[in-house]
Amino acid sequence: MKTSTIWGILAFSMICAVSVPSFGQQRVFKWLPANDESVRLDPANYHSARTYNPGPNGGNMHVDIKAEKPVTIFMADAGAWSAALQHPEQIAGVRQLCPRDHITETTYTCELPPAPMTLVIQDERTSPDHAVFTGIGSVLDPNNGVVGPANSVARVMGIGIGSVLKAQAAAPRKFVDPNDVRIQYYRWDCVENCVQPEYQWFDQVKEKYELTSFLKVYGGFVPDHDGTQVSIRIKSPIPMAVAMLPSQVADQLHAQPGALESALEKNSCQQRGVQTQQFQCTFNAEDGPQSLIVVPEATSKIPHKKAEVEMQAVKCVANCIPAPPANKQ
């Protein structure tokens, strides 16, 4: 039996709300390949890749990027980037998170804030064809007319933003100086010990009883896994001795009340002389059946009042690891 820990600062009513720790083997997580994407860019093109949606505490991302010609990579606020695509003159003012320049092959990572973020890849080259590649802003400007058969929005997707390679295309785009980029996405996932035991607090004892000089014994508790937690609360008008003892020892104390002190000397799960107290103890499966004992420290002048005793224990409710055999060596 392990050393007890005191939770005097917590209210007993909060115990059920406390998350119960897992006593299984530690989960192992790794980055695993997810989907991939191949993109073809002309000089000065942008490509809007995956948008990430981190949780309230943020998150991280991990991708492999390989390009034939240098590219710049950065993360952008998804809303700001979407708005900039509609108003390309705003692209230069979009805040870049985790920017990396002159990339041809890399593993790209970034710690993300708690907000949707879009991965953006930009071809770093300038175009020799100034009439066509004057920048996304001029391509979108309806006053400049439309080059080719597509309308202005389609032209942004075809020239200004880059093209995702597809096996079948109704009208294949002609590239001036193509730069093929491959993006391998990854996901953070469990690879070992993924199915963990699940635990829950259960009431074992909850009673108000009339104080007496006799020892009060509550038996029937058996730890079902190593590291089983037990939480005990006592509220009494007089000082009490409270302890968890092996059931065999506790049962003998009825016939031999004088053996109480010697039994407590060998026990670490106890509180002496307490009136209002809450504490926890931890047991292993091989400790066997345990009993809660409660008795006044002084057996004379017991008031006609009641004491409150409560005990809860953690039990496995799903994916449980079998307990070791009773005769474990």
CSV table of N, CA and C in Angstrom, one decimal, residues 12 20 31-32 49-50 59 64 118 167 201 215 249 259 278:
chain,number,residue,atom,x,y,z
A,12,PHE,N,-15.3,17.6,-0.5
A,12,PHE,CA,-15.6,16.2,-0.9
A,12,PHE,C,-16.6,16.1,-2.1
A,20,VAL,N,-10.3,11.3,-13.5
A,20,VAL,CA,-9.6,10.2,-12.9
A,20,VAL,C,-8.4,9.8,-13.7
A,31,TRP,N,3.6,11.4,-35.6
A,31,TRP,CA,3.1,12.0,-36.8
A,31,TRP,C,3.0,10.9,-37.8
A,32,LEU,N,1.8,10.7,-38.4
A,32,LEU,CA,1.6,9.7,-39.4
A,32,LEU,C,1.1,10.3,-40.7
A,49,ALA,N,-3.4,26.0,-49.3
A,49,ALA,CA,-3.4,24.6,-48.9
A,49,ALA,C,-4.4,24.4,-47.8
A,50,ARG,N,-4.1,23.5,-46.9
A,50,ARG,CA,-5.1,23.1,-45.9
A,50,ARG,C,-5.3,24.2,-44.9
A,59,GLY,N,-2.4,24.6,-31.2
A,59,GLY,CA,-2.0,23.3,-31.6
A,59,GLY,C,-0.8,23.4,-32.5
A,64,ASP,N,5.4,17.8,-45.0
A,64,ASP,CA,6.6,17.7,-45.9
A,64,ASP,C,6.3,18.4,-47.2
A,118,THR,N,-4.6,29.0,-42.3
A,118,THR,CA,-4.4,28.4,-43.7
A,118,THR,C,-2.9,28.4,-44.0
A,167,ALA,N,-6.1,14.6,-62.8
A,167,ALA,CA,-5.9,13.6,-63.9
A,167,ALA,C,-6.8,14.0,-65.1
A,201,TRP,N,-15.5,7.3,-10.2
A,201,TRP,CA,-15.6,7.3,-8.8
A,201,TRP,C,-17.0,6.6,-8.4
A,215,LEU,N,-15.9,0.3,18.0
A,215,LEU,CA,-15.3,0.5,16.7
A,215,LEU,C,-16.3,0.3,15.6
A,249,VAL,N,-7.6,-8.0,9.3
A,249,VAL,CA,-7.1,-7.3,10.6
A,249,VAL,C,-8.3,-6.6,11.2
A,259,ALA,N,-6.0,-4.4,20.3
A,259,ALA,CA,-5.0,-4.5,19.3
A,259,ALA,C,-5.0,-3.4,18.2
A,278,GLN,N,-10.6,15.2,5.3
A,278,GLN,CA,-10.7,14.5,4.0
A,278,GLN,C,-9.3,14.1,3.6
